Short mmCIF file of C-alpha atoms in Angstrom, two decimals:
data_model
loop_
_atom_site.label_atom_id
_atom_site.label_comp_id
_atom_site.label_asym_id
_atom_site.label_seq_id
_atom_site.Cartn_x
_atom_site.Cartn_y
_atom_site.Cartn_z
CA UNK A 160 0.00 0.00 0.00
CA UNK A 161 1.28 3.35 -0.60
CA UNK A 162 1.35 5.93 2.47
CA UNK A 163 -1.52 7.85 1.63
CA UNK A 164 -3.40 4.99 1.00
CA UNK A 165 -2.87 4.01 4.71
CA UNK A 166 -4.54 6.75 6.42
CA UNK A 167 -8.04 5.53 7.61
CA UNK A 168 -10.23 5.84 10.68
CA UNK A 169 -11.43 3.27 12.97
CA UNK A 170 -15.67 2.91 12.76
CA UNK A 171 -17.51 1.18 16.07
CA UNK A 172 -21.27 0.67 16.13
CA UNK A 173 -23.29 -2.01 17.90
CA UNK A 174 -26.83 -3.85 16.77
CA UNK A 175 -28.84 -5.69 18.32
CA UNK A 176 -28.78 -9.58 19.03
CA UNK A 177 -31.06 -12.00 20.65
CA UNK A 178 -30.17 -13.37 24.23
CA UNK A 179 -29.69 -17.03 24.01
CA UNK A 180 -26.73 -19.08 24.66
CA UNK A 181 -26.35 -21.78 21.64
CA UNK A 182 -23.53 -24.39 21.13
CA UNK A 183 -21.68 -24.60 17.96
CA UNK A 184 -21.03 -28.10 17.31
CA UNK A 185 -17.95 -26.97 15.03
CA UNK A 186 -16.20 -25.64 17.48
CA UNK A 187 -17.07 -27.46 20.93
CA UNK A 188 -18.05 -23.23 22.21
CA UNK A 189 -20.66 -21.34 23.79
CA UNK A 190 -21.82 -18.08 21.85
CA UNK A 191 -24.01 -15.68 23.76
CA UNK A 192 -21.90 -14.30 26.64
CA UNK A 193 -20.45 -11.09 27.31
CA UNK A 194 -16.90 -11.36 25.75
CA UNK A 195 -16.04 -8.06 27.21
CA UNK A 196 -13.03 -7.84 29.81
CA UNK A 197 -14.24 -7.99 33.32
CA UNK A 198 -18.06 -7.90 31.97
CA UNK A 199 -20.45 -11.01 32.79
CA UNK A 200 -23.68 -12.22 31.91
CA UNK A 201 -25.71 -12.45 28.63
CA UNK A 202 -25.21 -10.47 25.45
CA UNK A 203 -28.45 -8.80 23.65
CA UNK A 204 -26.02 -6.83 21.68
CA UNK A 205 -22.88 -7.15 19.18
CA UNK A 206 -20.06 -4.58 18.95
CA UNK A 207 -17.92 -4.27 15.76
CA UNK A 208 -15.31 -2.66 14.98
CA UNK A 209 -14.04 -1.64 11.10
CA UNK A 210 -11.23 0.33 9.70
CA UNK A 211 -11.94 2.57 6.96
CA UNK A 212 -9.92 4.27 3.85
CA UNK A 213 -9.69 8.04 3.83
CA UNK A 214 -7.85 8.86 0.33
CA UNK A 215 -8.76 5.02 -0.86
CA UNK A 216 -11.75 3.30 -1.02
CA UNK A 217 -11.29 0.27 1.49
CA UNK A 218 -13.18 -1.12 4.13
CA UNK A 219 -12.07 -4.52 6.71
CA UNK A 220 -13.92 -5.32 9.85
CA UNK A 221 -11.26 -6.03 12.29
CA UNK A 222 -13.09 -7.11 15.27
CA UNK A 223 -15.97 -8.16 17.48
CA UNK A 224 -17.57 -8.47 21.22
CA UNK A 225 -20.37 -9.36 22.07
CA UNK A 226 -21.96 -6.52 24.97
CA UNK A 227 -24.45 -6.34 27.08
CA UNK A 228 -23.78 -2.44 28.13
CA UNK A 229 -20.98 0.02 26.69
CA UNK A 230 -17.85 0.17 24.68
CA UNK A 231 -14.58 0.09 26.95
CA UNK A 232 -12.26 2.75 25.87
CA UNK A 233 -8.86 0.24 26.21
CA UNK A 234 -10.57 -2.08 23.42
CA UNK A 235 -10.39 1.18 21.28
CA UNK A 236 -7.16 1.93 21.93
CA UNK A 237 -5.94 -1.39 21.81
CA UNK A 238 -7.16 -1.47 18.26
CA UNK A 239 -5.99 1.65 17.24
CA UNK A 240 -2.56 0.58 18.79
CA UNK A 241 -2.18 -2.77 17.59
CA UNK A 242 -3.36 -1.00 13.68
CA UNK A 243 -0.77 1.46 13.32
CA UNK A 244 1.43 -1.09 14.36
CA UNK A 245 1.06 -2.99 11.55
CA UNK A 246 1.75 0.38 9.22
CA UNK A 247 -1.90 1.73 9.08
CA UNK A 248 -2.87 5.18 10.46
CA UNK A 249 -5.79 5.76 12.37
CA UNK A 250 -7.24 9.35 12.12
CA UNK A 251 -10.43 9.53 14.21
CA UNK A 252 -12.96 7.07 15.58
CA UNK A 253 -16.69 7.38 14.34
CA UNK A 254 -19.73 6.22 16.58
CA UNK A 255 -23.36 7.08 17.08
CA UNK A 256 -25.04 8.55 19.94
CA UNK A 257 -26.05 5.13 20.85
CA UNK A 258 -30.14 4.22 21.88
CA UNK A 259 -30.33 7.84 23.65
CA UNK A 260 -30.28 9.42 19.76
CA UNK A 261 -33.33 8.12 18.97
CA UNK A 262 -35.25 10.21 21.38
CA UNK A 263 -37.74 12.35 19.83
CA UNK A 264 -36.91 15.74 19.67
CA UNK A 265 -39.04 18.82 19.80
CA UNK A 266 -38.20 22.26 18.47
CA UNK A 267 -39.86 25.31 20.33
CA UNK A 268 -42.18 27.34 18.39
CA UNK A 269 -41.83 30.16 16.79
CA UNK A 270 -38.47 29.94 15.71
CA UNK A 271 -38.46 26.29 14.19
CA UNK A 272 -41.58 24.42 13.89
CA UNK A 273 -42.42 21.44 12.63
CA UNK A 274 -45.88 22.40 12.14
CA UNK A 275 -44.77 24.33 9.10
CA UNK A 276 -44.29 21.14 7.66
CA UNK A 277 -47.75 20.06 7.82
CA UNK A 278 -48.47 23.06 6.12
CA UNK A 279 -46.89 22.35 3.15
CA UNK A 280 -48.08 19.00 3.30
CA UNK A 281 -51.94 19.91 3.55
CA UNK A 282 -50.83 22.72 0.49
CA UNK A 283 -49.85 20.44 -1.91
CA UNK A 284 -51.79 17.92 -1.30
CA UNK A 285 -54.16 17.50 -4.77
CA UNK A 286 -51.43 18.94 -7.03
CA UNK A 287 -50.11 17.19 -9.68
CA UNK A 288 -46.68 18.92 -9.63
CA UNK A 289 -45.65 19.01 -5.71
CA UNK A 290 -42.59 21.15 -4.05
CA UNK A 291 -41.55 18.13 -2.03
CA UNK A 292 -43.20 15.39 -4.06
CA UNK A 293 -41.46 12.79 -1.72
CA UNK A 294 -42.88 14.51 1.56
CA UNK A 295 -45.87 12.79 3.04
CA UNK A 296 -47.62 13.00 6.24
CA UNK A 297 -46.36 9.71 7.32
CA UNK A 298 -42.66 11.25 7.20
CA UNK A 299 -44.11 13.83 9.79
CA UNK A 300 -44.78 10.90 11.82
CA UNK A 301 -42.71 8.61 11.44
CA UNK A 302 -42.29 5.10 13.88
CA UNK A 303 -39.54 3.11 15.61
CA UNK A 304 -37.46 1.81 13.48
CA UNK A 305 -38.52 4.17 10.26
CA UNK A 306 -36.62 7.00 12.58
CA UNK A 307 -33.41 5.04 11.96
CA UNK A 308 -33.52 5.43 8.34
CA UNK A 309 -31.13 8.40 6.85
CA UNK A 310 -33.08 8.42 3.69
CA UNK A 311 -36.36 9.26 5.51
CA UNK A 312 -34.75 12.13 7.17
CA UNK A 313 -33.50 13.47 4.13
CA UNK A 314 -37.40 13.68 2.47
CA UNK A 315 -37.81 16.30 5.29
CA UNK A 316 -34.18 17.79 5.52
CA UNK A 317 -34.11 18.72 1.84
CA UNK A 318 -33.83 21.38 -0.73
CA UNK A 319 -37.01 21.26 -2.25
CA UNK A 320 -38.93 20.90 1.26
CA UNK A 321 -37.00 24.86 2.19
CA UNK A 322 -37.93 26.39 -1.29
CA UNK A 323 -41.71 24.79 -1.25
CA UNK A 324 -42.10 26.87 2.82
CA UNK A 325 -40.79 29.80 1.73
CA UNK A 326 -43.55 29.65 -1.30
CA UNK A 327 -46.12 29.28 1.59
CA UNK A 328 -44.61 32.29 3.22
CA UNK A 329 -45.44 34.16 0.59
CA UNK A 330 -48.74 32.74 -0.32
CA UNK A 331 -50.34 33.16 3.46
CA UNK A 332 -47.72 36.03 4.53
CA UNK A 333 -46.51 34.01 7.00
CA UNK A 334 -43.12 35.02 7.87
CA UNK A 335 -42.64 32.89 10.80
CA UNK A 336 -42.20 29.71 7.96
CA UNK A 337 -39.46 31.32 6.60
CA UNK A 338 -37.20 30.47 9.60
CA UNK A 339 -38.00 26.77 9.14
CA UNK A 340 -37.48 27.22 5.79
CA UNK A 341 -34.47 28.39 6.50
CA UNK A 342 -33.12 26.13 8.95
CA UNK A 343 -34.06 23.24 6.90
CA UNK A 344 -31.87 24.41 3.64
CA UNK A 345 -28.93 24.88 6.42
CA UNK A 346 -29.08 21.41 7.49
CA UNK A 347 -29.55 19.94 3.69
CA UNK A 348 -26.37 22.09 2.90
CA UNK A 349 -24.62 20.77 5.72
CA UNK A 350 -25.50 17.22 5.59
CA UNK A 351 -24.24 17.25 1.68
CA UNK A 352 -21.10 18.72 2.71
CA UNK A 353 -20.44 16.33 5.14
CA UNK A 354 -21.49 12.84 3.12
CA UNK A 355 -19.75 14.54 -0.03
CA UNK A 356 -18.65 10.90 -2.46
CA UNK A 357 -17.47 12.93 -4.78
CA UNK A 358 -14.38 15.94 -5.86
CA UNK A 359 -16.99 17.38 -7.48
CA UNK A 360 -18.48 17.67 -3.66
CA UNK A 361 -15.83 17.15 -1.67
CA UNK A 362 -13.61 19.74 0.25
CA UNK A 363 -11.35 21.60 -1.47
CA UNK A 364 -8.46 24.04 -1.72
CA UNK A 365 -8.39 24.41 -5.97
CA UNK A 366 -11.39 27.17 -5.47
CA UNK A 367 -10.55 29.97 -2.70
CA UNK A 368 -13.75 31.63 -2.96
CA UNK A 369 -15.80 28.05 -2.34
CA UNK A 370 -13.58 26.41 0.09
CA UNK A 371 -13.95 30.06 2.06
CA UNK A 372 -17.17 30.36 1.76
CA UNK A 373 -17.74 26.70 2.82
CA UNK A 374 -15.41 26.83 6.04
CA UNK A 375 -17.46 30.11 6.81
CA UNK A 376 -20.95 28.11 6.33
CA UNK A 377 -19.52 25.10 8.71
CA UNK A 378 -17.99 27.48 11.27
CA UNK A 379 -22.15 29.10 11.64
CA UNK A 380 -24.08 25.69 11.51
CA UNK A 381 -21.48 24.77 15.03
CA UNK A 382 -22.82 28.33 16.38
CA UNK A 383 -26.54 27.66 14.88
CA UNK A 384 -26.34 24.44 17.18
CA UNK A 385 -24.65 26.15 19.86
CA UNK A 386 -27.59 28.55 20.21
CA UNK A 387 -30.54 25.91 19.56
CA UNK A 388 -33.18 26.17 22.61
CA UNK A 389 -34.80 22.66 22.35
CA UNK A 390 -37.66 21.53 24.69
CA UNK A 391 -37.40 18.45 26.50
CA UNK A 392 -40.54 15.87 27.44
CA UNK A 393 -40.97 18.00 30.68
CA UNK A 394 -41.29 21.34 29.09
CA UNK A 395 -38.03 22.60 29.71
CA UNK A 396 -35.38 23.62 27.57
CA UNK A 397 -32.57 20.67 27.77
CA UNK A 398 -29.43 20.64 25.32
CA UNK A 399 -30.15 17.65 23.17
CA UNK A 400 -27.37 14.74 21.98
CA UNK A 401 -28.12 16.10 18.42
CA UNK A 402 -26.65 19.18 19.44
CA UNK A 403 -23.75 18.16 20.26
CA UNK A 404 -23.46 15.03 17.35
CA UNK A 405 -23.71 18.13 15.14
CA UNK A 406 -21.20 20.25 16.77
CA UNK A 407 -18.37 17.43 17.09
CA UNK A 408 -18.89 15.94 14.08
CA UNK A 409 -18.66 19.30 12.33
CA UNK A 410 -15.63 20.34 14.50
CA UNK A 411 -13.92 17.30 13.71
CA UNK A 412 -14.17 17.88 9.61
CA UNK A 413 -13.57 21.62 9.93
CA UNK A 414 -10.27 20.04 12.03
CA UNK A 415 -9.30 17.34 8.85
CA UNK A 416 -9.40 19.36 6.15
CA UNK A 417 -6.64 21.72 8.22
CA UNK A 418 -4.50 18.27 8.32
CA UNK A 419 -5.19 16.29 5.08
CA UNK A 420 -5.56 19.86 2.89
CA UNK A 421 -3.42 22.28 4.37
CA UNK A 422 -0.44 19.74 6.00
CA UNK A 423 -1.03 16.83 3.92
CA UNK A 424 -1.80 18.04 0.59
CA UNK A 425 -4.47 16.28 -0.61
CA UNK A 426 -6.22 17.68 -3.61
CA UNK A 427 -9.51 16.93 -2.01
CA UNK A 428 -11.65 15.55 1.14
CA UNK A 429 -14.50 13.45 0.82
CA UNK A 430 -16.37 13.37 4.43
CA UNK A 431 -18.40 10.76 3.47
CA UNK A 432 -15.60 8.48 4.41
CA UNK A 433 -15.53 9.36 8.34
CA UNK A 434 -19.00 8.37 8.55
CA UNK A 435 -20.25 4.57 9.58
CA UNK A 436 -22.37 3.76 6.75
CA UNK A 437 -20.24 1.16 5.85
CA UNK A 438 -20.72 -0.45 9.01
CA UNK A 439 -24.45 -0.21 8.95
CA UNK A 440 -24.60 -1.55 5.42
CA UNK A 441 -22.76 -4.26 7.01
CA UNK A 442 -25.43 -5.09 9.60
CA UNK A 443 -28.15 -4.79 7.25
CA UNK A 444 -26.34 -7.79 5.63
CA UNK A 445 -25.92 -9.52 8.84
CA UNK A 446 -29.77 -9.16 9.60
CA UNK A 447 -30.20 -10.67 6.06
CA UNK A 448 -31.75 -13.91 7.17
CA UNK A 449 -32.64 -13.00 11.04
CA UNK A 450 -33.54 -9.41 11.88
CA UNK A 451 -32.27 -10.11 15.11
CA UNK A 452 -29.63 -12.87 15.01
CA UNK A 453 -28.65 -15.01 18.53
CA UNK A 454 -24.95 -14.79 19.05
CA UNK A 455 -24.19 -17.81 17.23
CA UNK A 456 -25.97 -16.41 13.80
CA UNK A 457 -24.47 -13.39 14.40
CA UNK A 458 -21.03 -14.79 14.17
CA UNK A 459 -21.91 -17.52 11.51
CA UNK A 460 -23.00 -14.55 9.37
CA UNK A 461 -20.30 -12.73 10.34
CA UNK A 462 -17.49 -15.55 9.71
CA UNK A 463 -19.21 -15.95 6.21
CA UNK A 464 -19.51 -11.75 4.93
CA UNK A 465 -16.16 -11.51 6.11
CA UNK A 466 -13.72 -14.46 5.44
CA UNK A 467 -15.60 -14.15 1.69
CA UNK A 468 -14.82 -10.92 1.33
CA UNK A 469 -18.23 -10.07 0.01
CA UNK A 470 -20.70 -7.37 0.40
CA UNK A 471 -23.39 -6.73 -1.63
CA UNK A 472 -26.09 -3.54 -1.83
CA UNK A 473 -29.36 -4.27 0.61
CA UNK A 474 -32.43 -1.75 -0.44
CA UNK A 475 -33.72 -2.08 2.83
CA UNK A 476 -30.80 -0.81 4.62
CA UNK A 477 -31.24 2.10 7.19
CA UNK A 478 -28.20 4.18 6.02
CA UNK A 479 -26.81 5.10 2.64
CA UNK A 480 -25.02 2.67 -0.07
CA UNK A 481 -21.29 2.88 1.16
CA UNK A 482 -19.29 2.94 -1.68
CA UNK A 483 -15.75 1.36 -0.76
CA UNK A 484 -14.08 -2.24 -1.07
CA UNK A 485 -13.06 -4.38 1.27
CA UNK A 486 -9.06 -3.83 1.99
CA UNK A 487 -7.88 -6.99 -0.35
CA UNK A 488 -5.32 -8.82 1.15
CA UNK A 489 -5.89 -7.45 4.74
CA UNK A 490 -4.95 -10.58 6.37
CA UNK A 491 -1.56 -10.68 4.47
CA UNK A 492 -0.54 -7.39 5.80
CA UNK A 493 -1.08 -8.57 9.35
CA UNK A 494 0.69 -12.02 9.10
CA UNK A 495 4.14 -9.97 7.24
CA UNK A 496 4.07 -7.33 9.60
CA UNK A 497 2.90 -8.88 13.39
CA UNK A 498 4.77 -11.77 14.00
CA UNK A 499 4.09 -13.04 17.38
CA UNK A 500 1.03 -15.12 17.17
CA UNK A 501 0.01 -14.17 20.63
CA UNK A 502 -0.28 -10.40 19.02
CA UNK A 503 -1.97 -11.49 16.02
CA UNK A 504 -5.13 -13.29 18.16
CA UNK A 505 -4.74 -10.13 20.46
CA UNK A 506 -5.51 -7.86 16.99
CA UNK A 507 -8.84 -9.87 15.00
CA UNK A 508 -11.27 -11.76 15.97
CA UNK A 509 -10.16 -14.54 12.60
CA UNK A 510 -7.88 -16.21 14.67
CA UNK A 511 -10.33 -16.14 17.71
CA UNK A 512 -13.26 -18.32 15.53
CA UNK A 513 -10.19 -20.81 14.61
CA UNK A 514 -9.93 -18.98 11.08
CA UNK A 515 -6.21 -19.05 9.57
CA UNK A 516 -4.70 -16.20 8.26
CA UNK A 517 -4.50 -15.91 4.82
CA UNK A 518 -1.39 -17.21 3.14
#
């Protein structure tokens, strides 16, 4: 691999699994314990970890526990320790905000209101030729699991949902819409920029004028979020985990383009590869035959995506189509470059399912 090529980042999620403790017959083991240092009891969920390209397009999951609470911050650094070792560079760690992000959130009225959204819902309703022809009242209220789903967000958090209020404005002199309106094309413009797959997209130093201008627009979404007065269930105003998802993640970008542009010299950034959706494309294949696998299916499934090397697109994934390839010859890398065996079944969970390395 060349050097550029090795810079990645390190991508940790968790998903669900179903508490039982099953045999495999294989093996002679017990799946469905905690395999977390100094954690007991049954698992109900699986963490993963997965290293990432940032100038490449490569992807390899690297390891596994099964949980039954939170992520232990020595299993991340051991990771990240035991990965540079063998010539890689990790850059950042992404994560969610775990269960507590899928609170719902409520905006206090008048600034932002959501209620603006019905109104352009009941408005268009009947036309052939809509403003938002993807927005429906069911995204207004939307269930469990349909929450999860980036590409329902984005019918709401969209261009053509801002321009389609600030028509209503104007129609029923409502001025109050045009804040939502507003606030809604900030957050499409900010979610592009940071899920850019493309130089055309991407950051940038070739244009002074746009990469200014788009610093500038980042630096006032982290003080647009900084200023947000959000209701809680009780009433009160509470800062919210989006908040601060928003302000860290945008901090963190702001932060890489001043090391990979301005230190590194890279002709471009694309964001979209310090997000997880290659993780959660991952699961979705995982939950391809149980949506909520026992231990044992979980690594089964596991053993099989991975050792194969194959991923394929799933429609019915929450998150978008991740676009990078699995690092080929991953396993090669390790074996040449670690060679105590004790720190090879220290580093990935192959050698811990009885899986050879790859000669």
């Amino acid at each position: 691999m060349k050097i550029h090529e090795k810079e990645c980042v390190l991508i940790l999620d968790e998903m669900s699994i179903t508490e039982s403790v099953d045999c495999d017959t294989s093996t002679s083991s017990y799946y469905g314990v905690v395999t977390l240092p100094e954690h007991y009891g049954q698992a109900n969920h699986a963490l993963v970890f997965m290293l990432g390209g940032i100038s490449t397009r490569w992807k390899q999951t690297v390891a596994y526990y099964y949980t039954g609470s939170s992520v232990l911050k020595i299993i991340v650094l051991s990771i990240i320790k035991y990965t540079e070792e063998i010539g890689l560079k990790v850059n950042s760690v992404t994560s969610d905000m775990g269960a507590i992000n899928q609170i719902q959130k409520k905006v206090q009225s008048p600034i932002i209101d959501s209620k603006h959204l019905n109104k352009l819902v009941d408005f268009q309703e009947g036309m052939d030729l809509k403003f938002a022809y993807k927005l429906t009242s069911e995204h207004l209220d939307e269930k469990h699991f349909n929450k999860m789903k980036v590409s329902r967000a984005t019918f709401v958090m969209n261009h053509d949902v801002s321009c389609g209020l600030k028509f209503i404005a104007s129609e029923i002199k409502d001025d109050s819409i045009l804040t939502t309106a507003r606030f809604i094309g900030i957050v499409d413009k900010w979610f592009t920029l940071m899920t850019s797959r493309n130089p055309g997209m991407a950051l940038s130093m070739k244009n002074d004028k746009v990469y200014n201008e788009t610093i500038t627009f980042l630096n006032e979404v982290i003080e647009i979020f900084n200023g947000l007065k959000m209701l809680g269930q009780t009433e009160k105003i509470r800062w919210k985990p989006i908040q601060s998802g928003v302000i860290l993640s945008t901090t963190s970008v702001i932060n890489f383009q001043n090391k990979f542009l301005l230190e590194k010299k890279f002709d471009f950034l694309m964001t979209s590869r310090f997000t997880q959706d290659c993780l959660e494309n991952l699961f979705s294949l995982v939950r391809g035959k149980q949506v909520i696998p026992t231990a044992l299916q979980f690594k089964n499934n596991m053993k099989l995506i991975c050792v194969a090397q194959f991923l394929k697109k799933s429609s019915k994934g929450s998150y978008d189509i991740d676009d990078r390839q699995f690092l080929s010859g991953f396993l090669d890398i390790v074996n040449s470059n670690v060679h105590k065996p004790q720190q090879r079944e220290c580093i990935f969970f192959y050698l811990k399912i009885g899986i050879k390395p790859l000669t």
